[in-house]
Short mmCIF file of C-alpha atoms in Angstrom, two decimals:
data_model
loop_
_atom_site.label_atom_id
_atom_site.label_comp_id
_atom_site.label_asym_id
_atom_site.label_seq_id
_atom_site.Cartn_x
_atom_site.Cartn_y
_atom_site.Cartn_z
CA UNK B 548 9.55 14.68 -52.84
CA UNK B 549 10.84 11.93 -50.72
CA UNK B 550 13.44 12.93 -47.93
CA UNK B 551 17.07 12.10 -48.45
CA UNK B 552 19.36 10.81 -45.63
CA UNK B 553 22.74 12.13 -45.48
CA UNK B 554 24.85 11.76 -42.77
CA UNK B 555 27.92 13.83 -44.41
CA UNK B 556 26.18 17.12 -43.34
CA UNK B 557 25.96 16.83 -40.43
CA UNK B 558 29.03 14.91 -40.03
CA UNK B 559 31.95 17.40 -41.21
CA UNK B 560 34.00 20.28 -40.08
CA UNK B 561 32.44 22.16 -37.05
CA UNK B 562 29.14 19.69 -36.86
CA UNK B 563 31.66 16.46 -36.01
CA UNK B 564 33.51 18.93 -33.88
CA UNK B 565 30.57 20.01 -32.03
CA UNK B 566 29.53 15.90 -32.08
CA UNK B 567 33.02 15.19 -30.74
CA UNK B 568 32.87 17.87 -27.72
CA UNK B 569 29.20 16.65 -26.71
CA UNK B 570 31.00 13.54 -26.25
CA UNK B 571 33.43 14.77 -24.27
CA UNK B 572 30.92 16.22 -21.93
CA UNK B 573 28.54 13.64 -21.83
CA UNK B 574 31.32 11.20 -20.45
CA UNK B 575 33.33 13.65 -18.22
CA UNK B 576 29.74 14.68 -16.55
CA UNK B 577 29.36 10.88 -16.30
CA UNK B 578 32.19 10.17 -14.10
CA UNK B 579 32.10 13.67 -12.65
CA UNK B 580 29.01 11.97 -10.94
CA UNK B 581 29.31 8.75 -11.11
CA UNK B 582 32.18 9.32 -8.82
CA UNK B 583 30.11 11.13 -6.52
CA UNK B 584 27.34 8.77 -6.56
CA UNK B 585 29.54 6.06 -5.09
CA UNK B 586 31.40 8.25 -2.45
CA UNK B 587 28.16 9.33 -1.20
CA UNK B 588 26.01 6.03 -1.76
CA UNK B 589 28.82 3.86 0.05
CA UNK B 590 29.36 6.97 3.24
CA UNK B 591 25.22 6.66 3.24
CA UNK B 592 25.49 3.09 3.48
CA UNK B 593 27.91 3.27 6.26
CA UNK B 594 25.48 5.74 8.12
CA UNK B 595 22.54 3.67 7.37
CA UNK B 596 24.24 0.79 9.18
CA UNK B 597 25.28 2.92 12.56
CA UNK B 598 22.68 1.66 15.39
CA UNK B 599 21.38 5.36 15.92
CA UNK B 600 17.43 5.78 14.40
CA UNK B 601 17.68 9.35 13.70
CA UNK B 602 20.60 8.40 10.97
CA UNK B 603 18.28 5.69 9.51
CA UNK B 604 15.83 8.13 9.51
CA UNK B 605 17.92 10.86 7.74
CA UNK B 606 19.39 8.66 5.37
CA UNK B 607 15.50 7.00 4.29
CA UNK B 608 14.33 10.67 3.60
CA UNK B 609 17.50 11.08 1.47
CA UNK B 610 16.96 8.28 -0.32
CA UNK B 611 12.66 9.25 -0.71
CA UNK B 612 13.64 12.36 -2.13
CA UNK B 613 15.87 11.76 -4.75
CA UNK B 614 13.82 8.48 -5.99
CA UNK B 615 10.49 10.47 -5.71
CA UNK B 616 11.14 14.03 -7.17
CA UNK B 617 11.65 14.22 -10.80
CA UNK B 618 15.32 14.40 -12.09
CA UNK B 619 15.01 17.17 -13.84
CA UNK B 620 13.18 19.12 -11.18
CA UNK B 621 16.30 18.51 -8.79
CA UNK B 622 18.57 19.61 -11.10
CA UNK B 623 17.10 22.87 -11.62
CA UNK B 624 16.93 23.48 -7.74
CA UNK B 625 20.52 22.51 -8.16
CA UNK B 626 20.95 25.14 -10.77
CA UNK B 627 18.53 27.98 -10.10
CA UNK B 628 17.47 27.19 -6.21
CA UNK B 629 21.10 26.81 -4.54
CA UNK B 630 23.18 28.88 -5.73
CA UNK B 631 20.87 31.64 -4.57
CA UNK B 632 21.09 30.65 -0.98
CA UNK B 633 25.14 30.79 -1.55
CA UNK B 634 27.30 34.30 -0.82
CA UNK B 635 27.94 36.37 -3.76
CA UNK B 636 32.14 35.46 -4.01
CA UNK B 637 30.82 31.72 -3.74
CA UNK B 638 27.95 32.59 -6.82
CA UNK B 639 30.38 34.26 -8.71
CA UNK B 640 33.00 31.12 -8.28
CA UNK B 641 30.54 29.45 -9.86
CA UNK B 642 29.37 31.81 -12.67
CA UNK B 643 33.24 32.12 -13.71
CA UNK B 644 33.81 28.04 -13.44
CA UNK B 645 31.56 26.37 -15.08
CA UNK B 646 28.73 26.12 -12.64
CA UNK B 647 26.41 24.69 -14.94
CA UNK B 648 28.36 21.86 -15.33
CA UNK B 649 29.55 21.49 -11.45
CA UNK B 650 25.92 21.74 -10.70
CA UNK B 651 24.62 19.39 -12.86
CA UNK B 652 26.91 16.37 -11.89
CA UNK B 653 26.01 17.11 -7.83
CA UNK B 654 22.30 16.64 -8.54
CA UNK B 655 23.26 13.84 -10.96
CA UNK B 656 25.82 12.46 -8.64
CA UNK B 657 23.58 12.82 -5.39
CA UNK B 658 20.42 11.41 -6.93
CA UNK B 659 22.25 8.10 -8.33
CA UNK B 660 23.57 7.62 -4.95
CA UNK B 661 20.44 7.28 -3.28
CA UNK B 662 20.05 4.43 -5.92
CA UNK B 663 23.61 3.09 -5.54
CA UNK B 664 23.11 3.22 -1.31
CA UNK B 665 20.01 1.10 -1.79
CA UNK B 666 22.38 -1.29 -4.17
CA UNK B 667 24.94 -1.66 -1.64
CA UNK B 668 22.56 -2.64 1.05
CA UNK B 669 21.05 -5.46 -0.48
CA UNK B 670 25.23 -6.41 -0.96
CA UNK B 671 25.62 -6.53 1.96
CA UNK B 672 22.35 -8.00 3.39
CA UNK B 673 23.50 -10.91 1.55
CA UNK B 674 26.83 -11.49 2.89
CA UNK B 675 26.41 -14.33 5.91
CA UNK B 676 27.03 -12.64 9.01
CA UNK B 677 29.22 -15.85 9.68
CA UNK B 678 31.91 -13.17 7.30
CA UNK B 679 31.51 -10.69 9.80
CA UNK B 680 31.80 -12.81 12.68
CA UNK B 681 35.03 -14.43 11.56
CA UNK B 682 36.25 -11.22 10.92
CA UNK B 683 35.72 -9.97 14.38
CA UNK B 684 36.98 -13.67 15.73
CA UNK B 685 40.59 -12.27 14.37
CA UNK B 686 40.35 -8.85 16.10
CA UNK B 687 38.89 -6.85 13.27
CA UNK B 688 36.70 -3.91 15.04
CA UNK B 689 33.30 -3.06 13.24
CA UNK B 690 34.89 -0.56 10.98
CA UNK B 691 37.52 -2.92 10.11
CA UNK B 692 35.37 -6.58 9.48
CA UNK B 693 32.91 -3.90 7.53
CA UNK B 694 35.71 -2.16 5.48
CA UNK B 695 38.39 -5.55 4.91
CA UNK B 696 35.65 -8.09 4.84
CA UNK B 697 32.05 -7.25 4.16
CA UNK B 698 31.99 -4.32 1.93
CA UNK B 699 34.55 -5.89 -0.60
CA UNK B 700 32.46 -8.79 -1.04
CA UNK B 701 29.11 -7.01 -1.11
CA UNK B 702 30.42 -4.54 -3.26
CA UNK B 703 31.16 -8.04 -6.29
CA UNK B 704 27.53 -8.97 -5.46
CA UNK B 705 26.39 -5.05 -6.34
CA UNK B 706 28.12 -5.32 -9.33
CA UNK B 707 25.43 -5.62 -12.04
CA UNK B 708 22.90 -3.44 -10.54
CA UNK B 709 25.17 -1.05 -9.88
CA UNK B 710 26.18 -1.09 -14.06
CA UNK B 711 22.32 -0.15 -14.69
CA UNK B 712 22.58 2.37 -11.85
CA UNK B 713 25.71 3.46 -14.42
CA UNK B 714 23.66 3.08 -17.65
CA UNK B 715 20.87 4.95 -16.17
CA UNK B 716 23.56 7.84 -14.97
CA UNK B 717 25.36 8.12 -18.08
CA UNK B 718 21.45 8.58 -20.03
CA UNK B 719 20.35 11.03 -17.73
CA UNK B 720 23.21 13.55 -18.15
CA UNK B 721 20.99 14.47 -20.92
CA UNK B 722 18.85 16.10 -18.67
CA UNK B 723 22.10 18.73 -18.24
CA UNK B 724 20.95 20.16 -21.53
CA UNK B 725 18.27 21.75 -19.68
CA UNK B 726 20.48 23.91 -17.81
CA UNK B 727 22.28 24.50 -20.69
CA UNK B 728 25.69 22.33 -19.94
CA UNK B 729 26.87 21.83 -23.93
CA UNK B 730 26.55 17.52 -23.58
CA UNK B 731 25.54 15.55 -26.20
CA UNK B 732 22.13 15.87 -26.58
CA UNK B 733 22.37 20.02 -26.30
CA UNK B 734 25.32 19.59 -29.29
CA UNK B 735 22.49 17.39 -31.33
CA UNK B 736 20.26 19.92 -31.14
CA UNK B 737 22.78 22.78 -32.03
CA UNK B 738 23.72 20.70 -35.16
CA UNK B 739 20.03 19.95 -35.72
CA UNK B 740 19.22 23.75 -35.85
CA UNK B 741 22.15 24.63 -37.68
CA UNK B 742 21.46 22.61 -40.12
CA UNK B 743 18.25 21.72 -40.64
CA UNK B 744 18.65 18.11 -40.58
CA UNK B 745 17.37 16.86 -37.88
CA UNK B 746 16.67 12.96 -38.31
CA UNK B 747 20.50 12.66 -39.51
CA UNK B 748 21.74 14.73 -36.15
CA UNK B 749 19.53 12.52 -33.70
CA UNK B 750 20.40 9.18 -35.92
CA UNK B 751 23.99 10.06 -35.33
CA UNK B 752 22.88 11.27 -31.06
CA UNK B 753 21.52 7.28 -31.20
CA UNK B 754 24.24 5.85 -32.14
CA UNK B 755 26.89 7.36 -30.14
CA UNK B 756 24.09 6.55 -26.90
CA UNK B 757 23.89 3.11 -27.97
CA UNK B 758 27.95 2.54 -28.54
CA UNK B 759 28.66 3.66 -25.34
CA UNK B 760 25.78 2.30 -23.33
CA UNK B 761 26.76 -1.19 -24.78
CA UNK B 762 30.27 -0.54 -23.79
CA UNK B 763 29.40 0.18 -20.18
CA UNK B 764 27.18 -3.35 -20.48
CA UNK B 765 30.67 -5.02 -22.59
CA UNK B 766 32.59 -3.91 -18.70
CA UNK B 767 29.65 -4.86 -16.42
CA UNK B 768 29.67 -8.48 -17.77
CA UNK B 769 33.58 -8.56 -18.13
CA UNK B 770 34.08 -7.42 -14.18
CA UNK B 771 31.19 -9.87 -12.98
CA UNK B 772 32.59 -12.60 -15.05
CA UNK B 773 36.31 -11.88 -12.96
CA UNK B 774 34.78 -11.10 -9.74
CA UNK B 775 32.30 -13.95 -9.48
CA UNK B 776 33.19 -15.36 -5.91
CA UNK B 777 32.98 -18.80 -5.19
CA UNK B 778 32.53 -20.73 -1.88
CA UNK B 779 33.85 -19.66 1.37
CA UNK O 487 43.76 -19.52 31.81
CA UNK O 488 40.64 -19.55 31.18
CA UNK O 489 37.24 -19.73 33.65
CA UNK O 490 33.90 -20.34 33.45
CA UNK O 491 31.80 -19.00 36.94
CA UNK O 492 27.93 -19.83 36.75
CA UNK O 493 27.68 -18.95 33.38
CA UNK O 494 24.00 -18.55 32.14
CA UNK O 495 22.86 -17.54 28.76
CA UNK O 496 19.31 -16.75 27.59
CA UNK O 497 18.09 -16.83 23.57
CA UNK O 498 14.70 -15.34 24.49
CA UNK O 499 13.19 -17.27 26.76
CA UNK O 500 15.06 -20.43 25.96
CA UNK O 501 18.06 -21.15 28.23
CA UNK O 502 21.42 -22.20 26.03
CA UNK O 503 23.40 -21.74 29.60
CA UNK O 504 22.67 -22.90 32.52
CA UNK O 505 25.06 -22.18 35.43
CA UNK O 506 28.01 -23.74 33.90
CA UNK O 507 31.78 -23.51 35.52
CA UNK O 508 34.36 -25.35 34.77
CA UNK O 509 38.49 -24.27 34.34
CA UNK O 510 40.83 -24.70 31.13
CA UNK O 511 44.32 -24.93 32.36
CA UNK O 512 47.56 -23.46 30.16
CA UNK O 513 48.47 -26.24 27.96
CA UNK O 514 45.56 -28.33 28.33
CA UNK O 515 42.83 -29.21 25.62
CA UNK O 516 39.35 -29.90 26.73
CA UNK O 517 36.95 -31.64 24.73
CA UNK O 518 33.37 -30.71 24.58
CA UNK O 519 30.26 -33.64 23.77
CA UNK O 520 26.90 -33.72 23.93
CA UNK O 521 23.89 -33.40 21.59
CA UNK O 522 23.09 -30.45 19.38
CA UNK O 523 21.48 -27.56 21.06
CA UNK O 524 23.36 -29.11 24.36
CA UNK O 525 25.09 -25.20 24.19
CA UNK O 526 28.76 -26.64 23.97
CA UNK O 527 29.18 -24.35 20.74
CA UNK O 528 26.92 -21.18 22.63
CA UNK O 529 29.79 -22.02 25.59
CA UNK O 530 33.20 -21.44 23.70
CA UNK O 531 31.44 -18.47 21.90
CA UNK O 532 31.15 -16.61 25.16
CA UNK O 533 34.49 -16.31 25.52
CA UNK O 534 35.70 -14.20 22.76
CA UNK O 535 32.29 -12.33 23.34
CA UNK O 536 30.56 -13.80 19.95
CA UNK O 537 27.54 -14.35 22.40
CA UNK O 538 26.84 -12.14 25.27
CA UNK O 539 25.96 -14.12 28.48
CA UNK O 540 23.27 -12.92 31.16
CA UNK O 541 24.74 -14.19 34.65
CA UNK O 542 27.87 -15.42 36.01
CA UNK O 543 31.61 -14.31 34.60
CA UNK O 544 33.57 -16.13 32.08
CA UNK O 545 37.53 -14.98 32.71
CA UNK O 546 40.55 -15.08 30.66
CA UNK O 547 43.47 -14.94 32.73
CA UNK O 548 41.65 -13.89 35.68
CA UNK O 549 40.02 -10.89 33.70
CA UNK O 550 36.41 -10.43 33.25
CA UNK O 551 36.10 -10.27 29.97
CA UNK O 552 32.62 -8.46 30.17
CA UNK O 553 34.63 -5.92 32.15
CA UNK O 554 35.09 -2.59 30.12
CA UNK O 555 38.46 -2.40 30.69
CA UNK O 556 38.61 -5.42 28.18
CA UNK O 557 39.47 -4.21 24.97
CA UNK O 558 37.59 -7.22 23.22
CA UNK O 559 39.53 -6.95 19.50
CA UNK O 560 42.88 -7.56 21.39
CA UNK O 561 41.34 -10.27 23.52
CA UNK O 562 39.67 -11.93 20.17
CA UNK O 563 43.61 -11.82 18.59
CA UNK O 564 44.71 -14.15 21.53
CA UNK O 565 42.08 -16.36 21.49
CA UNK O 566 42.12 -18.47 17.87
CA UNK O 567 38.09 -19.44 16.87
CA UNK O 568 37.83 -21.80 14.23
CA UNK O 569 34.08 -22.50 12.62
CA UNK O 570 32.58 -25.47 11.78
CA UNK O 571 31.79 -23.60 8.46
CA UNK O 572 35.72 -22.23 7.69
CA UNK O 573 34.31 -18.77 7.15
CA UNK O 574 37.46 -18.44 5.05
CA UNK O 575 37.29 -14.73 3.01
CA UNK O 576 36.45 -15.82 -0.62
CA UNK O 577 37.62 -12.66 -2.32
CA UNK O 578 40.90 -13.07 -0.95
CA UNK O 579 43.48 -15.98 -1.48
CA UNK O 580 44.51 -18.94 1.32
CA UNK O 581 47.79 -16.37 1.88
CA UNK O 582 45.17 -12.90 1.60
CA UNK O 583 43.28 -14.28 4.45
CA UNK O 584 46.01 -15.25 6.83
CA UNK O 585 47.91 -12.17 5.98
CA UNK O 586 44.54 -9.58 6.58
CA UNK O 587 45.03 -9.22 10.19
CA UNK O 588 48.86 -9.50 10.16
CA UNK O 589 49.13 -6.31 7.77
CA UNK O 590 45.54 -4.40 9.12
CA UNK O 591 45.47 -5.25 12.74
CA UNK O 592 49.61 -5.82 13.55
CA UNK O 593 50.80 -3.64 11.13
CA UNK O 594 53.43 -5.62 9.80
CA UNK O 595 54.72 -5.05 6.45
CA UNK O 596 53.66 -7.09 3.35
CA UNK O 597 56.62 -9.24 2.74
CA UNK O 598 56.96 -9.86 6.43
CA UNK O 599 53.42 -10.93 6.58
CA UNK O 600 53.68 -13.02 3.76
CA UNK O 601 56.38 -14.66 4.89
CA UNK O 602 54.67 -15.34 8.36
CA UNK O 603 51.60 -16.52 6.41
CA UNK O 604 53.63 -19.07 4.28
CA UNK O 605 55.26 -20.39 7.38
CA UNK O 606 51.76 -20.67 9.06
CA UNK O 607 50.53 -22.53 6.22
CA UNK O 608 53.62 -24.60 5.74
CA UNK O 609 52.78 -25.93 8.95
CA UNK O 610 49.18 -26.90 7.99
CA UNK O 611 51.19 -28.61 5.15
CA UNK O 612 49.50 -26.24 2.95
CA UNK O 613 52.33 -24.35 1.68
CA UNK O 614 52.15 -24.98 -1.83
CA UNK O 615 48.18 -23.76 -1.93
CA UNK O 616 49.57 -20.17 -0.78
CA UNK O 617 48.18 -18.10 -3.56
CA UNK O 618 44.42 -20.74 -4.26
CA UNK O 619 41.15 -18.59 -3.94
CA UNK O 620 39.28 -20.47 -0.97
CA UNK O 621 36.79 -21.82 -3.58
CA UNK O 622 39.50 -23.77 -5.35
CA UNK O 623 40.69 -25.97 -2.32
CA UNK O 624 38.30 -28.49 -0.88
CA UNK O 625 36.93 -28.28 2.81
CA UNK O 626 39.61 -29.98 4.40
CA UNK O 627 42.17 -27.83 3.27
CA UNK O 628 39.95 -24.57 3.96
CA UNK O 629 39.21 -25.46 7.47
CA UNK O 630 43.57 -25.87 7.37
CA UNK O 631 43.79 -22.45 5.94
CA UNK O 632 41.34 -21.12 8.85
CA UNK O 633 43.49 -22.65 11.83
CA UNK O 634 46.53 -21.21 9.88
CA UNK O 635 44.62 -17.84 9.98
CA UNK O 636 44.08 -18.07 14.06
CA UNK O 637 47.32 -19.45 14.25
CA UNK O 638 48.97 -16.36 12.54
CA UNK O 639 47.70 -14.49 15.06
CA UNK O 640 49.99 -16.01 17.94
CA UNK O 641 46.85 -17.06 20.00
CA UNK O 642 47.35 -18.05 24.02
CA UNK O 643 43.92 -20.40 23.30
CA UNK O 644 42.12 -21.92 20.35
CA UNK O 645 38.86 -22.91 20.19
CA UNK O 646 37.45 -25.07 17.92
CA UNK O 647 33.47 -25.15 17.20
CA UNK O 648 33.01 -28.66 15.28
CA UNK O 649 35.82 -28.21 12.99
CA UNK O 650 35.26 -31.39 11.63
CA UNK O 651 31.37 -31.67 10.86
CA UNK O 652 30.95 -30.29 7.47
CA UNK O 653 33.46 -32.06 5.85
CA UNK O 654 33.09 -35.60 3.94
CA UNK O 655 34.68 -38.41 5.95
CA UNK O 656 37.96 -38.76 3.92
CA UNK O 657 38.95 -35.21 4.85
CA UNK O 658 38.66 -35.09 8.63
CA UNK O 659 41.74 -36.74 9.58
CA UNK O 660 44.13 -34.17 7.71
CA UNK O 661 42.28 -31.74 9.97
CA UNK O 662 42.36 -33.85 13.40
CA UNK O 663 46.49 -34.23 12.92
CA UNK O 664 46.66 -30.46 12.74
CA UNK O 665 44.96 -30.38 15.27
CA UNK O 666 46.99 -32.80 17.14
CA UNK O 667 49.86 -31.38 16.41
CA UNK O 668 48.51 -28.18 18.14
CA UNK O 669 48.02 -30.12 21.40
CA UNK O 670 51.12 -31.68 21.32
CA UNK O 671 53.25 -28.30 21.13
CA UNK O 672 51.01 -27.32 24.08
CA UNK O 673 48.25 -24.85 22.90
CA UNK O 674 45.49 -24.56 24.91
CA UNK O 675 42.21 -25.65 23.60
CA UNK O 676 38.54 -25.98 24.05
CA UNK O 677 37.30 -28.36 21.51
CA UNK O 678 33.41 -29.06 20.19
CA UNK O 679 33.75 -32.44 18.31
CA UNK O 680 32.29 -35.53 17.75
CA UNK O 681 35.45 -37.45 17.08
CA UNK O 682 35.77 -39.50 20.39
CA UNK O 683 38.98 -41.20 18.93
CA UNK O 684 40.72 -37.00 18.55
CA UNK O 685 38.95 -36.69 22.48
CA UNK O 686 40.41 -40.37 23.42
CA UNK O 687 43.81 -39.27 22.05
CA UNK O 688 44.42 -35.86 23.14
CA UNK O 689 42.04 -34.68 25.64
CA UNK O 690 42.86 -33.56 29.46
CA UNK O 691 39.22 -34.13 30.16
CA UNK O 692 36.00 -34.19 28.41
CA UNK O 693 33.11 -32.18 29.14
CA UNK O 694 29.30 -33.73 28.46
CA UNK O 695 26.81 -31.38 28.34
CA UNK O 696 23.14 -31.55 27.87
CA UNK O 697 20.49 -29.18 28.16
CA UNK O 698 22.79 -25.81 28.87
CA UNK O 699 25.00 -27.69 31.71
CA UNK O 700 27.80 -30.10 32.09
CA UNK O 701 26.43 -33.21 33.25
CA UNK O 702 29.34 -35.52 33.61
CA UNK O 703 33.75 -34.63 33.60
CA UNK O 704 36.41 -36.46 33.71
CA UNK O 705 39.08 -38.28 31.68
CA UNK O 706 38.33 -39.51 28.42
CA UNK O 707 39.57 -43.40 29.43
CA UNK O 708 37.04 -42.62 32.52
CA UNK O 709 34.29 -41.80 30.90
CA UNK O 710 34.08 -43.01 27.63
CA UNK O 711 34.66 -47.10 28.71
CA UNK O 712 31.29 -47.10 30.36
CA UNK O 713 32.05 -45.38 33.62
CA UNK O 714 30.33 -42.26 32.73
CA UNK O 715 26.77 -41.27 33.07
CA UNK O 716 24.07 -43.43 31.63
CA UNK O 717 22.78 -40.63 29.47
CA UNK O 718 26.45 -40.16 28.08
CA UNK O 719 26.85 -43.87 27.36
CA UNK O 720 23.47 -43.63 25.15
CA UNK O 721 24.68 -40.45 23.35
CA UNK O 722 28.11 -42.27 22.84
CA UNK O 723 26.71 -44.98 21.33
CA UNK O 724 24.71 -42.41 18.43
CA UNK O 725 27.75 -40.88 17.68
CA UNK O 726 30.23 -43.61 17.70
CA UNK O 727 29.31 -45.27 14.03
CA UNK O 728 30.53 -48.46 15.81
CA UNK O 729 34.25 -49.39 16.56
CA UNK O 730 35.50 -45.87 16.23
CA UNK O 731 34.99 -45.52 20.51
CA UNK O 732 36.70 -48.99 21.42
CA UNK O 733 39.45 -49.03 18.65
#
């Protein structure tokens, strides 16, 4: 007996809700992080570049960590290891809020910033210092040639790796199902066991990955296109 | 106005200073010659502290400007630098770069700013280029927007580091008549250039330096018809292109 695709099954009433609501997740927990990610990679980058070794050093072993310890191994210290070391009001805060989900876009967010930092570096290491000189020339301080000058340029050039550093983000809230925050990919397999079709509920899982990771590639090449700087 | 005392400066173990003094009076515009790697560039960029010197003092009116009670972004908004490479801001427009400082460092509002910015440019005869991205105008009218950027800033001095050497021929002149125009309302400045006829026209005195020191002063009739020092006659000669000195 050959197998029969159907999408409708697994497509209707509370399936396409539960579809719908994984969505809703998986992008929230994206920019739940994502903003994160770029607070903390651009305040790392701004630490990195303060003339004081112990703060290079600190910020490296940041960086080490989150590129060299699996993902899903610092989410669960996120999860299971932290909130241990926490008070019990603070614990149960997090119990009655959502914790899995607050928890799982820090480690997100915190591990794509060590990423992100490394992206705005290289911005920056390729902006002439003649920028920051002329910038200093007019009275700008260092926080103010850095801030008006440098980092809004750098930050153009950062662009496209910074939309894979996105991409990447945005496929790795998966990893959230692990610690059971109801994304996507923990919907797909709630549909899948539900109802016992479980090519059609990972076909449809593809295809909303793929939409939306083409999207954030569609806005990557439309803000690089409008950015692009030309001579100074 | 401003003064240079003994002024040496070390990159590594090469000497771009050696013991140079000299004064720049209020209202006058010195020119500064001499061959590249002669320091005249490494000179006017120890005076807003863009290079750090190792002996002697270099004053701005009669302050040390090494001195810690110098509070060096204040003393970099009176004294105008223009760069022989613009260094205009290319993410922000001819009017965004003039206006930066007036709004960030002056606090001024943003229709006040832009106001002072269109005047600044006006007079750069640049007016109508207000809202261009720096990579739409060609170099002669970046290197305008840059001196309106200093200018913006109400500077007692400008210097100038070769404002004039990266841009084709046909452009230079709409830079030089700004920048006679400056001298003639009386700005101070301390000019690097190779245009003898600008130094001929406008310049209180020229200074030729070789090797990290001034080698020969004086006024530009004095030392540019053949009165000057032999080596400044031969470096003359390289740089004139032939009828541009004795016009």
């Amino acid at each position: 007996m050959g197998y029969v695709f159907d999408l409708r099954g697994v497509l209707s009433g509370q399936y396409l809700d539960w579809f719908l609501i994984g969505v809703a997740t998986t992008l929230a927990l994206t920019c739940a992080a994502w903003c994160l990610a770029m607070a903390m990679g651009i305040v790392l980058t701004l630490i990195r570049m303060i003339p004081l070794p112990p703060l290079g050093w600190l910020v490296a072993l940041y960086v080490e960590y989150h590129r060299n310890v699996p993902l899903l191994v610092q989410i669960f210290v996120w999860y299971f290891g932290v909130p241990s070391l926490l008070p019990r009001p603070a614990r149960q805060w997090i119990n009655a809020h959502h914790g899995e989900f607050l928890l799982a876009a820090i480690a997100l967010g915190l591990a794509s910033a060590a990423y992100i930092a490394e992206d705005i570096r290289s911005g920056i290491r390729s902006i002439p210092k003649a920028q920051y000189e002329a910038a200093r020339s007019i009275g700008f301080g260092y926080l103010g040639a850095m801030g008006y000058v440098v980092l809004p340029q750098a930050m153009r050039i950062a662009v496209p790796p910074l939309i894979n550093q996105t991409l990447l983000l945005f496929k790795n809230t998966s990893l959230a199902m692990a610690i059971g925050v109801g994304e996507l990919t923990y919907r797909t397999r709630e549909v899948e066991s539900y109802t016992f079709k479980t090519f059609e509920a990972f076909a449809v899982a593809t295809a909303i990955y793929l939409a939306i990771s083409f999207g954030i590639m569609a806005l990557g090449a439309y803000s690089g296109q409008r950015l692009k700087l030309e001579a100074r | 106005m401003i003064r240079f005392e003994n002024v040496d400066k070390w990159f590594g173990t090469m000497q771009a200073l050696a013991g140079v003094s000299g004064e720049v009076g209020r209202g006058e515009v010195k020119v500064l010659v001499g061959p590249s790697g002669s320091g005249k560039s490494t000179l006017i960029r120890t005076v807003t502290r863009l290079e750090a010197i190792q002996g002697g003092r270099v004053l701005v009116d009669d302050i040390d400007i090494a001195s810690r009670k110098v509070d060096i972004n204040r003393l970099r908004q009176r004294v105008g630098f223009v760069f022989q490479a613009y260094n205009l801001f290319p993410h922000l427009s001819a009017i965004g770069n003039i206006t930066l400082g007036l709004t960030k460092l002056r606090g001024m509002g943003k229709a006040e700013a832009r106001e002072r910015g269109l005047a600044e440019l006006a007079r750069v005869g640049l007016a109508e280029k207000a809202d261009e991205m720096p990579g739409q105008l060609s170099g002669g009218q970046r290197q305008r927007v840059a001196i309106a950027r200093s200018l913006a800033m109400d500077p007692q001095v400008m210097l100038f580091d070769e404002p004039t050497s990266a841009l084709d021929p046909e452009m230079v002149g709409e830079v030089l008549v700004v920048m006679k125009q400056l001298a003639a309302a009386g700005m101070t400045m301390i000019c690097v250039t190779h245009e003898m006829g600008f130094a001929r026209e406008v310049a209180d005195e020229i200074w030729f330096m070789e090797r990290g020191a001034v080698l020969e002063r004086g006024k530009p009739t004095d030392l540019i018809d053949s009165l000057g020092h032999p080596r400044l006659q031969g470096f003359l000669r390289t740089v004139s292109h032939g009828g541009d000195i004795h016009r």
